[in-house]
mmCIF file of C-alpha atoms in Angstrom:
data_model
loop_
_atom_site.group_PDB
_atom_site.id
_atom_site.type_symbol
_atom_site.label_atom_id
_atom_site.label_comp_id
_atom_site.label_asym_id
_atom_site.label_seq_id
_atom_site.Cartn_x
_atom_site.Cartn_y
_atom_site.Cartn_z
ATOM 1 C CA MET A 1 0.000 0.000 0.000
ATOM 2 C CA THR A 2 1.410 3.398 -1.024
ATOM 3 C CA LEU A 3 1.559 6.548 1.078
ATOM 4 C CA ARG A 4 -1.005 8.131 -1.260
ATOM 5 C CA HIS A 5 -3.456 5.310 -0.558
ATOM 6 C CA PHE A 6 -2.862 5.646 3.192
ATOM 7 C CA LEU A 7 -3.456 9.399 3.117
ATOM 8 C CA THR A 8 -6.603 9.078 1.002
ATOM 9 C CA ALA A 9 -8.029 6.346 3.225
ATOM 10 C CA SER A 10 -7.177 8.303 6.357
ATOM 11 C CA ALA A 11 -8.808 11.485 5.061
ATOM 12 C CA LEU A 12 -12.010 9.700 4.072
ATOM 13 C CA THR A 13 -12.153 7.873 7.381
ATOM 14 C CA LEU A 14 -11.657 11.102 9.326
ATOM 15 C CA VAL A 15 -14.669 12.610 7.556
ATOM 16 C CA VAL A 16 -16.795 9.552 8.314
ATOM 17 C CA SER A 17 -15.509 9.505 11.892
ATOM 18 C CA ALA A 18 -16.356 13.158 12.432
ATOM 19 C CA GLN A 19 -19.885 12.533 11.163
ATOM 20 C CA ALA A 20 -20.212 9.481 13.439
ATOM 21 C CA ILE A 21 -19.113 11.493 16.475
ATOM 22 C CA ALA A 22 -21.544 14.282 15.614
ATOM 23 C CA GLN A 23 -24.346 11.735 15.382
ATOM 24 C CA GLY A 24 -23.445 10.115 18.715
ATOM 25 C CA GLY A 25 -21.108 7.411 17.389
ATOM 26 C CA PRO A 26 -19.143 4.810 19.348
ATOM 27 C CA PRO A 27 -17.236 5.884 22.448
ATOM 28 C CA PRO A 28 -13.487 6.591 22.221
ATOM 29 C CA ALA A 29 -11.130 3.611 22.216
ATOM 30 C CA ARG A 30 -9.152 3.235 25.438
ATOM 31 C CA VAL A 31 -5.523 2.936 24.373
ATOM 32 C CA ARG A 32 -1.970 3.254 25.583
ATOM 33 C CA VAL A 33 0.737 4.869 23.528
ATOM 34 C CA ASP A 34 4.494 4.824 23.240
ATOM 35 C CA ALA A 35 6.577 7.445 21.480
ATOM 36 C CA ALA A 36 8.759 6.798 18.468
ATOM 37 C CA ARG A 37 12.306 7.850 19.236
ATOM 38 C CA MET A 38 15.811 8.070 17.842
ATOM 39 C CA GLU A 39 18.248 5.629 19.425
ATOM 40 C CA THR A 40 21.864 4.632 19.027
ATOM 41 C CA VAL A 41 21.850 1.055 17.744
ATOM 42 C CA GLU A 42 24.230 -1.391 16.149
ATOM 43 C CA PRO A 43 23.587 -1.189 12.403
ATOM 44 C CA MET A 44 22.183 -4.286 10.756
ATOM 45 C CA ARG A 45 22.132 -5.318 7.130
ATOM 46 C CA ARG A 46 19.735 -7.558 5.253
ATOM 47 C CA VAL A 47 21.105 -10.566 3.385
ATOM 48 C CA THR A 48 19.291 -13.247 1.425
ATOM 49 C CA GLY A 49 19.262 -16.988 1.848
ATOM 50 C CA GLU A 50 17.099 -20.092 1.946
ATOM 51 C CA LEU A 51 15.839 -22.683 4.393
ATOM 52 C CA VAL A 52 17.355 -26.167 4.312
ATOM 53 C CA PRO A 53 16.328 -29.233 6.349
ATOM 54 C CA THR A 54 18.767 -30.158 9.084
ATOM 55 C CA ARG A 55 18.557 -33.803 8.033
ATOM 56 C CA ARG A 56 17.335 -35.646 4.946
ATOM 57 C CA SER A 57 17.249 -39.430 4.836
ATOM 58 C CA SER A 58 16.115 -42.190 2.549
ATOM 59 C CA VAL A 59 14.811 -44.674 5.124
ATOM 60 C CA ALA A 60 15.915 -48.027 3.737
ATOM 61 C CA SER A 61 14.872 -51.635 4.174
ATOM 62 C CA LYS A 62 17.341 -53.677 6.199
ATOM 63 C CA ARG A 63 16.276 -56.996 4.600
ATOM 64 C CA ASP A 64 15.128 -58.531 1.342
ATOM 65 C CA ALA A 65 11.346 -58.953 1.566
ATOM 66 C CA GLN A 66 7.977 -58.091 0.088
ATOM 67 C CA VAL A 67 6.170 -54.971 1.280
ATOM 68 C CA ILE A 68 2.831 -55.876 2.895
ATOM 69 C CA GLU A 69 1.895 -52.511 4.417
ATOM 70 C CA VAL A 70 2.880 -48.841 4.060
ATOM 71 C CA LEU A 71 1.429 -46.723 6.851
ATOM 72 C CA VAL A 72 2.485 -43.208 5.788
ATOM 73 C CA ASP A 73 2.156 -40.992 2.746
ATOM 74 C CA ARG A 74 3.755 -37.860 1.344
ATOM 75 C CA GLY A 75 3.247 -34.870 3.589
ATOM 76 C CA ASP A 76 2.695 -36.883 6.764
ATOM 77 C CA THR A 77 4.477 -35.764 9.902
ATOM 78 C CA ILE A 78 5.958 -38.738 11.736
ATOM 79 C CA GLU A 79 7.575 -39.217 15.119
ATOM 80 C CA ALA A 80 10.873 -40.936 15.878
ATOM 81 C CA GLY A 81 10.248 -44.674 16.259
ATOM 82 C CA GLN A 82 6.876 -44.570 14.486
ATOM 83 C CA ILE A 83 6.136 -47.583 12.263
ATOM 84 C CA ILE A 84 6.151 -46.532 8.623
ATOM 85 C CA ALA A 85 6.015 -49.900 6.812
ATOM 86 C CA ARG A 86 5.819 -53.659 7.370
ATOM 87 C CA LEU A 87 7.555 -56.349 5.329
ATOM 88 C CA ASP A 88 6.551 -59.998 4.935
ATOM 89 C CA ALA A 89 8.183 -61.871 7.833
ATOM 90 C CA GLU A 90 7.114 -65.416 6.830
ATOM 91 C CA LEU A 91 10.510 -66.460 5.464
ATOM 92 C CA ALA A 92 12.233 -64.839 8.430
ATOM 93 C CA MET A 93 10.042 -66.869 10.809
ATOM 94 C CA ILE A 94 11.014 -70.075 8.999
ATOM 95 C CA ASP A 95 14.679 -69.113 9.236
ATOM 96 C CA LEU A 96 14.251 -68.511 12.966
ATOM 97 C CA GLN A 97 12.660 -71.926 13.511
ATOM 98 C CA ARG A 98 15.485 -73.582 11.576
ATOM 99 C CA ALA A 99 18.115 -71.664 13.540
ATOM 100 C CA GLU A 100 16.513 -72.560 16.875
ATOM 101 C CA ALA A 101 16.444 -76.254 15.883
ATOM 102 C CA ASP A 102 20.118 -76.104 14.899
ATOM 103 C CA LEU A 103 20.907 -74.506 18.248
ATOM 104 C CA LYS A 104 19.157 -77.283 20.154
ATOM 105 C CA ALA A 105 21.131 -79.874 18.182
ATOM 106 C CA ALA A 106 24.370 -78.009 18.892
ATOM 107 C CA GLU A 107 23.611 -77.847 22.619
ATOM 108 C CA ALA A 108 22.823 -81.590 22.656
ATOM 109 C CA LEU A 109 26.122 -82.289 20.920
ATOM 110 C CA ILE A 110 27.907 -80.327 23.635
ATOM 111 C CA ALA A 111 26.399 -82.660 26.222
ATOM 112 C CA VAL A 112 27.691 -85.666 24.253
ATOM 113 C CA ARG A 113 31.163 -84.160 23.897
ATOM 114 C CA LYS A 114 31.308 -83.365 27.604
ATOM 115 C CA ALA A 115 30.492 -86.998 28.427
ATOM 116 C CA GLU A 116 33.165 -88.212 26.014
ATOM 117 C CA THR A 117 35.706 -85.835 27.517
ATOM 118 C CA LEU A 118 34.876 -87.008 31.046
ATOM 119 C CA ARG A 119 35.270 -90.649 30.032
ATOM 120 C CA ALA A 120 38.595 -89.971 28.312
ATOM 121 C CA GLU A 121 39.819 -88.123 31.410
ATOM 122 C CA ARG A 122 38.897 -91.060 33.650
ATOM 123 C CA ASP A 123 40.553 -93.568 31.289
ATOM 124 C CA LEU A 124 43.728 -91.486 31.339
ATOM 125 C CA ALA A 125 43.781 -91.316 35.137
ATOM 126 C CA ARG A 126 43.204 -95.078 35.462
ATOM 127 C CA THR A 127 45.939 -95.874 32.938
ATOM 128 C CA ARG A 128 48.440 -93.689 34.785
ATOM 129 C CA VAL A 129 47.750 -95.632 38.013
ATOM 130 C CA MET A 130 48.223 -98.904 36.166
ATOM 131 C CA LEU A 131 51.527 -97.645 34.755
ATOM 132 C CA GLN A 132 52.804 -97.071 38.276
ATOM 133 C CA ASP A 133 51.989 -100.722 39.018
ATOM 134 C CA ASN A 134 53.735 -101.772 35.780
ATOM 135 C CA ALA A 135 50.433 -103.192 34.554
ATOM 136 C CA VAL A 136 50.578 -101.321 31.218
ATOM 137 C CA PHE A 137 53.217 -99.939 28.941
ATOM 138 C CA GLN A 138 54.005 -96.224 28.517
ATOM 139 C CA THR A 139 52.425 -96.324 25.075
ATOM 140 C CA GLU A 140 49.048 -97.072 26.666
ATOM 141 C CA VAL A 141 49.293 -93.887 28.719
ATOM 142 C CA GLU A 142 50.244 -91.879 25.657
ATOM 143 C CA ASP A 143 47.265 -93.295 23.754
ATOM 144 C CA ARG A 144 44.894 -92.282 26.586
ATOM 145 C CA GLU A 145 46.451 -88.787 26.639
ATOM 146 C CA THR A 146 45.809 -88.484 22.913
ATOM 147 C CA ASP A 147 42.208 -89.641 23.357
ATOM 148 C CA PHE A 148 41.664 -87.081 26.121
ATOM 149 C CA ALA A 149 43.141 -84.234 24.038
ATOM 150 C CA ALA A 150 40.973 -85.236 21.072
ATOM 151 C CA ALA A 151 37.869 -85.302 23.287
ATOM 152 C CA GLN A 152 38.650 -81.809 24.581
ATOM 153 C CA ALA A 153 39.101 -80.549 21.014
ATOM 154 C CA ARG A 154 35.760 -82.044 19.949
ATOM 155 C CA LEU A 155 34.105 -80.369 22.948
ATOM 156 C CA ARG A 156 35.552 -76.981 21.989
ATOM 157 C CA GLN A 157 34.379 -77.525 18.418
ATOM 158 C CA ALA A 158 30.867 -78.323 19.625
ATOM 159 C CA GLU A 159 30.853 -75.214 21.832
ATOM 160 C CA ALA A 160 31.977 -73.075 18.888
ATOM 161 C CA GLU A 161 29.238 -74.528 16.705
ATOM 162 C CA ALA A 162 26.691 -73.775 19.429
ATOM 163 C CA ALA A 163 27.958 -70.188 19.639
ATOM 164 C CA SER A 164 27.562 -69.888 15.877
ATOM 165 C CA SER A 165 24.030 -71.260 16.149
ATOM 166 C CA ARG A 166 23.189 -68.714 18.847
ATOM 167 C CA ALA A 167 24.411 -65.936 16.553
ATOM 168 C CA THR A 168 22.267 -67.341 13.754
ATOM 169 C CA VAL A 169 19.238 -67.338 16.064
ATOM 170 C CA ALA A 170 19.963 -63.735 17.085
ATOM 171 C CA ASP A 171 20.251 -62.720 13.430
ATOM 172 C CA ALA A 172 16.981 -64.485 12.603
ATOM 173 C CA ARG A 173 15.222 -62.682 15.449
ATOM 174 C CA LYS A 174 16.724 -59.377 14.320
ATOM 175 C CA ALA A 175 15.523 -60.111 10.787
ATOM 176 C CA ILE A 176 11.971 -60.420 12.097
ATOM 177 C CA GLU A 177 12.359 -57.101 13.938
ATOM 178 C CA ASP A 178 13.698 -55.525 10.748
ATOM 179 C CA MET A 179 10.497 -56.451 8.927
ATOM 180 C CA VAL A 180 9.002 -53.467 10.753
ATOM 181 C CA VAL A 181 10.474 -50.249 9.299
ATOM 182 C CA VAL A 182 10.446 -47.320 11.742
ATOM 183 C CA ALA A 183 11.222 -43.608 11.462
ATOM 184 C CA PRO A 184 14.761 -42.733 12.613
ATOM 185 C CA TYR A 185 13.741 -39.248 13.783
ATOM 186 C CA THR A 186 10.802 -36.864 13.870
ATOM 187 C CA GLY A 187 10.174 -35.235 10.517
ATOM 188 C CA GLN A 188 7.978 -35.074 7.444
ATOM 189 C CA VAL A 189 7.616 -37.614 4.641
ATOM 190 C CA VAL A 190 8.517 -35.911 1.360
ATOM 191 C CA ASP A 191 8.499 -38.981 -0.894
ATOM 192 C CA LYS A 192 7.147 -42.539 -0.804
ATOM 193 C CA LEU A 193 9.571 -44.834 -2.603
ATOM 194 C CA THR A 194 7.712 -48.155 -2.500
ATOM 195 C CA GLU A 195 4.191 -49.554 -2.326
ATOM 196 C CA VAL A 196 2.374 -52.654 -1.083
ATOM 197 C CA GLY A 197 3.293 -55.742 -3.107
ATOM 198 C CA GLN A 198 6.706 -54.526 -4.198
ATOM 199 C CA TRP A 199 9.846 -56.504 -3.407
ATOM 200 C CA VAL A 200 12.545 -54.479 -1.711
ATOM 201 C CA ARG A 201 16.124 -55.498 -1.270
ATOM 202 C CA GLU A 202 18.448 -54.619 1.566
ATOM 203 C CA GLY A 203 19.296 -50.922 1.188
ATOM 204 C CA ASP A 204 16.316 -50.037 -1.023
ATOM 205 C CA GLY A 205 14.510 -46.869 0.068
ATOM 206 C CA VAL A 206 11.022 -47.065 1.578
ATOM 207 C CA ILE A 207 10.361 -43.361 2.205
ATOM 208 C CA GLU A 208 12.319 -40.114 2.145
ATOM 209 C CA ILE A 209 12.082 -38.002 5.280
ATOM 210 C CA ILE A 210 13.335 -34.554 6.230
ATOM 211 C CA GLU A 211 13.748 -32.934 9.620
ATOM 212 C CA VAL A 212 12.228 -29.443 9.801
ATOM 213 C CA ALA A 213 12.325 -28.770 13.550
ATOM 214 C CA PRO A 214 14.933 -27.509 13.955
ATOM 215 C CA ILE A 215 15.618 -26.141 10.490
ATOM 216 C CA ASP A 216 18.711 -24.436 9.061
ATOM 217 C CA ALA A 217 18.811 -21.029 7.421
ATOM 218 C CA TRP A 218 21.748 -20.626 5.039
ATOM 219 C CA LEU A 219 22.560 -16.976 4.394
ATOM 220 C CA ASP A 220 24.896 -15.467 1.794
ATOM 221 C CA VAL A 221 26.817 -12.943 3.883
ATOM 222 C CA PRO A 222 29.271 -10.428 2.356
ATOM 223 C CA GLU A 223 32.809 -10.878 3.618
ATOM 224 C CA GLN A 224 32.942 -7.471 5.347
ATOM 225 C CA TYR A 225 30.188 -8.556 7.779
ATOM 226 C CA LEU A 226 31.825 -11.820 8.860
ATOM 227 C CA PRO A 227 33.946 -10.305 11.682
ATOM 228 C CA ALA A 228 30.784 -9.158 13.489
ATOM 229 C CA LEU A 229 29.380 -12.690 13.250
ATOM 230 C CA ARG A 230 32.567 -14.184 14.667
ATOM 231 C CA ASN A 231 32.722 -11.823 17.652
ATOM 232 C CA GLY A 232 31.380 -13.308 20.859
ATOM 233 C CA SER A 233 29.773 -16.709 21.230
ATOM 234 C CA SER A 234 27.223 -17.752 18.602
ATOM 235 C CA PRO A 235 25.684 -14.353 17.739
ATOM 236 C CA THR A 236 21.924 -14.211 17.203
ATOM 237 C CA VAL A 237 20.601 -13.445 13.715
ATOM 238 C CA GLN A 238 17.047 -12.376 12.886
ATOM 239 C CA ILE A 239 15.335 -14.296 10.093
ATOM 240 C CA LEU A 240 12.329 -13.186 8.037
ATOM 241 C CA ALA A 241 10.378 -15.392 5.627
ATOM 242 C CA GLU A 242 9.119 -12.619 3.375
ATOM 243 C CA ALA A 243 6.411 -14.677 1.678
ATOM 244 C CA THR A 244 4.611 -15.381 4.962
ATOM 245 C CA GLY A 245 5.862 -12.515 7.128
ATOM 246 C CA HIS A 246 7.045 -15.010 9.745
ATOM 247 C CA THR A 247 9.944 -13.719 11.827
ATOM 248 C CA THR A 248 12.217 -15.580 14.207
ATOM 249 C CA SER A 249 15.837 -15.662 15.308
ATOM 250 C CA GLY A 250 18.577 -18.208 15.835
ATOM 251 C CA LYS A 251 22.220 -18.728 16.627
ATOM 252 C CA VAL A 252 25.014 -18.777 14.064
ATOM 253 C CA THR A 253 26.276 -22.362 14.103
ATOM 254 C CA ALA A 254 28.720 -22.344 11.193
ATOM 255 C CA ILE A 255 30.490 -20.121 8.688
ATOM 256 C CA LEU A 256 31.505 -22.074 5.610
ATOM 257 C CA ALA A 257 35.170 -21.579 4.791
ATOM 258 C CA GLN A 258 34.526 -21.665 1.036
ATOM 259 C CA GLY A 259 32.689 -18.673 -0.398
ATOM 260 C CA ASP A 260 31.681 -17.196 -3.726
ATOM 261 C CA ALA A 261 34.837 -15.891 -5.384
ATOM 262 C CA LEU A 262 32.902 -13.445 -7.572
ATOM 263 C CA GLY A 263 30.401 -12.051 -5.098
ATOM 264 C CA ARG A 264 32.726 -12.305 -2.066
ATOM 265 C CA LYS A 265 29.924 -13.861 -0.052
ATOM 266 C CA PHE A 266 30.174 -16.749 2.385
ATOM 267 C CA PRO A 267 27.452 -19.216 3.437
ATOM 268 C CA VAL A 268 26.481 -18.796 7.095
ATOM 269 C CA ARG A 269 24.297 -21.363 8.862
ATOM 270 C CA VAL A 270 21.725 -20.245 11.436
ATOM 271 C CA ARG A 271 19.895 -22.944 13.407
ATOM 272 C CA LEU A 272 16.166 -22.169 13.972
ATOM 273 C CA GLU A 273 13.886 -24.054 16.382
ATOM 274 C CA ASN A 274 10.786 -23.908 14.120
ATOM 275 C CA THR A 275 8.581 -25.557 16.745
ATOM 276 C CA ASP A 276 5.400 -24.335 15.029
ATOM 277 C CA GLY A 277 6.500 -25.667 11.624
ATOM 278 C CA ALA A 278 5.874 -22.319 9.921
ATOM 279 C CA LEU A 279 9.254 -22.408 8.166
ATOM 280 C CA LEU A 280 9.607 -24.880 5.309
ATOM 281 C CA PRO A 281 12.669 -26.039 3.347
ATOM 282 C CA GLY A 282 13.127 -24.146 0.109
ATOM 283 C CA MET A 283 11.598 -20.903 1.365
ATOM 284 C CA SER A 284 13.516 -17.769 0.483
ATOM 285 C CA ILE A 285 14.445 -15.749 3.540
ATOM 286 C CA VAL A 286 16.067 -12.519 4.601
ATOM 287 C CA GLY A 287 18.559 -12.507 7.433
ATOM 288 C CA VAL A 288 19.405 -9.417 9.447
ATOM 289 C CA VAL A 289 23.057 -9.619 10.439
ATOM 290 C CA PRO A 290 25.134 -7.318 12.657
ATOM 291 C CA THR A 291 27.789 -5.224 10.976
ATOM 292 C CA GLY A 292 29.608 -3.695 13.946
ATOM 293 C CA GLY A 293 29.744 -0.018 14.913
ATOM 294 C CA SER A 294 26.729 2.148 15.762
ATOM 295 C CA GLU A 295 24.231 4.507 14.138
ATOM 296 C CA GLU A 296 21.219 6.676 14.988
ATOM 297 C CA ALA A 297 17.911 5.125 13.940
ATOM 298 C CA LEU A 298 14.178 5.661 14.433
ATOM 299 C CA THR A 299 12.669 2.959 16.670
ATOM 300 C CA ILE A 300 9.133 2.050 17.719
ATOM 301 C CA HIS A 301 7.688 -0.441 20.198
ATOM 302 C CA LYS A 302 7.039 -3.897 18.715
ATOM 303 C CA ASP A 303 3.452 -3.914 19.996
ATOM 304 C CA ALA A 304 2.641 -0.952 17.769
ATOM 305 C CA VAL A 305 3.168 -2.982 14.590
ATOM 306 C CA LEU A 306 0.228 -4.644 12.847
ATOM 307 C CA ARG A 307 0.189 -6.486 9.528
ATOM 308 C CA ASN A 308 -2.211 -7.098 6.699
ATOM 309 C CA ALA A 309 -1.943 -8.139 3.061
ATOM 310 C CA ALA A 310 -0.379 -4.774 2.191
ATOM 311 C CA GLY A 311 2.388 -5.108 4.777
ATOM 312 C CA ALA A 312 3.250 -3.656 8.173
ATOM 313 C CA PHE A 313 1.481 -0.589 9.544
ATOM 314 C CA VAL A 314 0.849 1.279 12.798
ATOM 315 C CA TYR A 315 -1.817 3.470 14.371
ATOM 316 C CA PHE A 316 -0.764 6.761 15.922
ATOM 317 C CA ASP A 317 -2.458 9.625 17.725
ATOM 318 C CA GLY A 318 -3.428 12.049 14.994
ATOM 319 C CA GLY A 319 -5.039 14.813 17.020
ATOM 320 C CA GLY A 320 -7.264 12.630 19.179
ATOM 321 C CA VAL A 321 -8.192 10.113 16.510
ATOM 322 C CA ALA A 322 -6.484 6.956 15.263
ATOM 323 C CA THR A 323 -4.418 7.585 12.166
ATOM 324 C CA VAL A 324 -2.799 4.804 10.159
ATOM 325 C CA ALA A 325 0.724 4.867 8.721
ATOM 326 C CA PRO A 326 2.717 2.313 6.725
ATOM 327 C CA VAL A 327 6.084 1.278 8.133
ATOM 328 C CA GLU A 328 9.040 -0.585 6.715
ATOM 329 C CA ILE A 329 10.661 -2.715 9.405
ATOM 330 C CA GLN A 330 14.430 -2.845 9.153
ATOM 331 C CA TYR A 331 15.355 -5.029 12.134
ATOM 332 C CA ALA A 332 14.596 -5.628 15.809
ATOM 333 C CA VAL A 333 16.481 -4.161 18.756
ATOM 334 C CA GLY A 334 15.261 -5.703 21.994
ATOM 335 C CA ASN A 335 11.507 -5.066 22.179
ATOM 336 C CA ARG A 336 11.626 -2.340 19.518
ATOM 337 C CA PHE A 337 11.857 -2.193 15.740
ATOM 338 C CA VAL A 338 14.098 0.039 13.691
ATOM 339 C CA ILE A 339 11.776 1.387 10.983
ATOM 340 C CA ARG A 340 11.406 3.681 8.037
ATOM 341 C CA SER A 341 8.170 5.571 7.487
ATOM 342 C CA PRO A 342 7.277 8.815 5.714
ATOM 343 C CA MET A 343 4.635 9.590 8.373
ATOM 344 C CA ILE A 344 6.368 8.720 11.651
ATOM 345 C CA ARG A 345 8.705 11.182 13.359
ATOM 346 C CA PRO A 346 10.524 11.111 16.700
ATOM 347 C CA GLY A 347 7.952 11.814 19.391
ATOM 348 C CA THR A 348 4.968 10.474 17.433
ATOM 349 C CA SER A 349 2.640 8.689 19.876
ATOM 350 C CA LEU A 350 2.059 5.168 18.572
ATOM 351 C CA ILE A 351 -0.787 3.036 19.889
ATOM 352 C CA ILE A 352 0.580 -0.125 21.498
ATOM 353 C CA GLU A 353 -2.474 -1.329 23.452
ATOM 354 C CA GLY A 354 -6.038 -1.371 22.162
ATOM 355 C CA ASN A 355 -5.022 -1.354 18.491
ATOM 356 C CA GLU A 356 -6.144 -4.890 17.614
ATOM 357 C CA ARG A 357 -9.628 -3.927 16.349
ATOM 358 C CA MET A 358 -8.998 -0.276 15.663
ATOM 359 C CA TYR A 359 -10.041 1.561 12.528
ATOM 360 C CA PRO A 360 -8.710 4.830 11.091
ATOM 361 C CA GLY A 361 -10.420 7.883 12.493
ATOM 362 C CA GLN A 362 -11.625 6.175 15.661
ATOM 363 C CA PRO A 363 -11.690 8.589 18.630
ATOM 364 C CA LEU A 364 -9.021 7.910 21.244
ATOM 365 C CA MET A 365 -8.920 7.985 25.015
ATOM 366 C CA ILE A 366 -5.251 7.771 25.933
ATOM 367 C CA LEU A 367 -4.671 6.038 29.266
ATOM 368 C CA SER A 368 -1.898 7.224 31.526
ATOM 369 C CA GLY A 369 0.818 4.928 32.831
ATOM 370 C CA ALA A 370 3.213 2.668 31.027
ATOM 371 C CA PRO A 371 2.048 -0.736 29.813
ATOM 372 C CA GLU A 372 3.288 -3.823 31.615
ATOM 373 C CA ASN A 373 6.892 -4.796 30.734
ATOM 374 C CA ALA A 374 7.371 -1.547 28.838
ATOM 375 C CA PRO A 375 10.855 0.009 28.882
ATOM 376 C CA ALA A 376 11.470 3.310 30.601
ATOM 377 C CA PRO A 377 10.845 6.235 28.220
ATOM 378 C CA GLU A 378 13.823 7.925 26.635
ATOM 379 C CA ALA A 379 14.214 11.365 25.181
ATOM 380 C CA ALA A 380 13.431 11.415 21.482
ATOM 381 C CA GLY A 381 16.129 12.461 19.094
ATOM 382 C CA THR A 382 15.654 15.194 16.578
#
């Protein structure tokens, strides 16, 4: 909306408002105001970028099997550990039964080998006693020693085979568990890669999922602004999704060492919580980054700012009636915005309470006292 449109609308509304008051119109709106003022702030600059998911995964099948159920579709939000697909476990169940039978046979063989080892040990002990009585030759003792050693070796072999069978059973049980495909983390399904009846092999994708909470904003930052981003610990950067008007902020988590040689810009990553899911991968964004130094700027209280399809605007006290003015928000400083506006000057009284259902030209009753959590007033610059 242009300034001309604002002025025309305001003038017409003032005429209508004056007529309404003369005819006994609605009572004045009870409002609180806060003055626009000049302040010394750290200058900020706007840079462009885009939103990128923090993680993107093709969730794969861990086994060869037929798909019997797919429980999610594109666009679904899923939680970590949620079941997303089931595979046919019939062959895996048969493998488990076979492995368990082999394990029982291996454990029975261990019992046999233990008995054989015990008998060989007893024969060896008896032969050694007989040798002391000169009832047998030394070769008999040596033969019994060989038999005992062989029995011990067969026992160890049986125990190793049983251990292998246990591992096979564990793998068969794990295979059955793997027939249920679950989400590795909370995110959104962006592609379904298989359907019921299809055969998937180990490593084949079932769905593609992205993580959007948190989400990463990658900004192209000119090289001269990088020192301000490196100062201190993880500086905070304001992010605006211009298409939706959604604003948020996050910490700088990385500055890519490789930049654009022509534009002298470097990718900077800002991690955003995005708990409400309003920010989506691929959205174009504007980041407001610190540049260092200081400058004088016109600021207004955040609660004064309203938005509609035409953009941001405010209501101010225009001689006892509500007057509307467009504003261009530059960046936030605490609980205030640095703005540009052809109609707002230092000292202009902006309505910060009672402006939700206000209309231009509405009579005002300005309440005294500062609103709750409001900062102490400062002298306006000139």
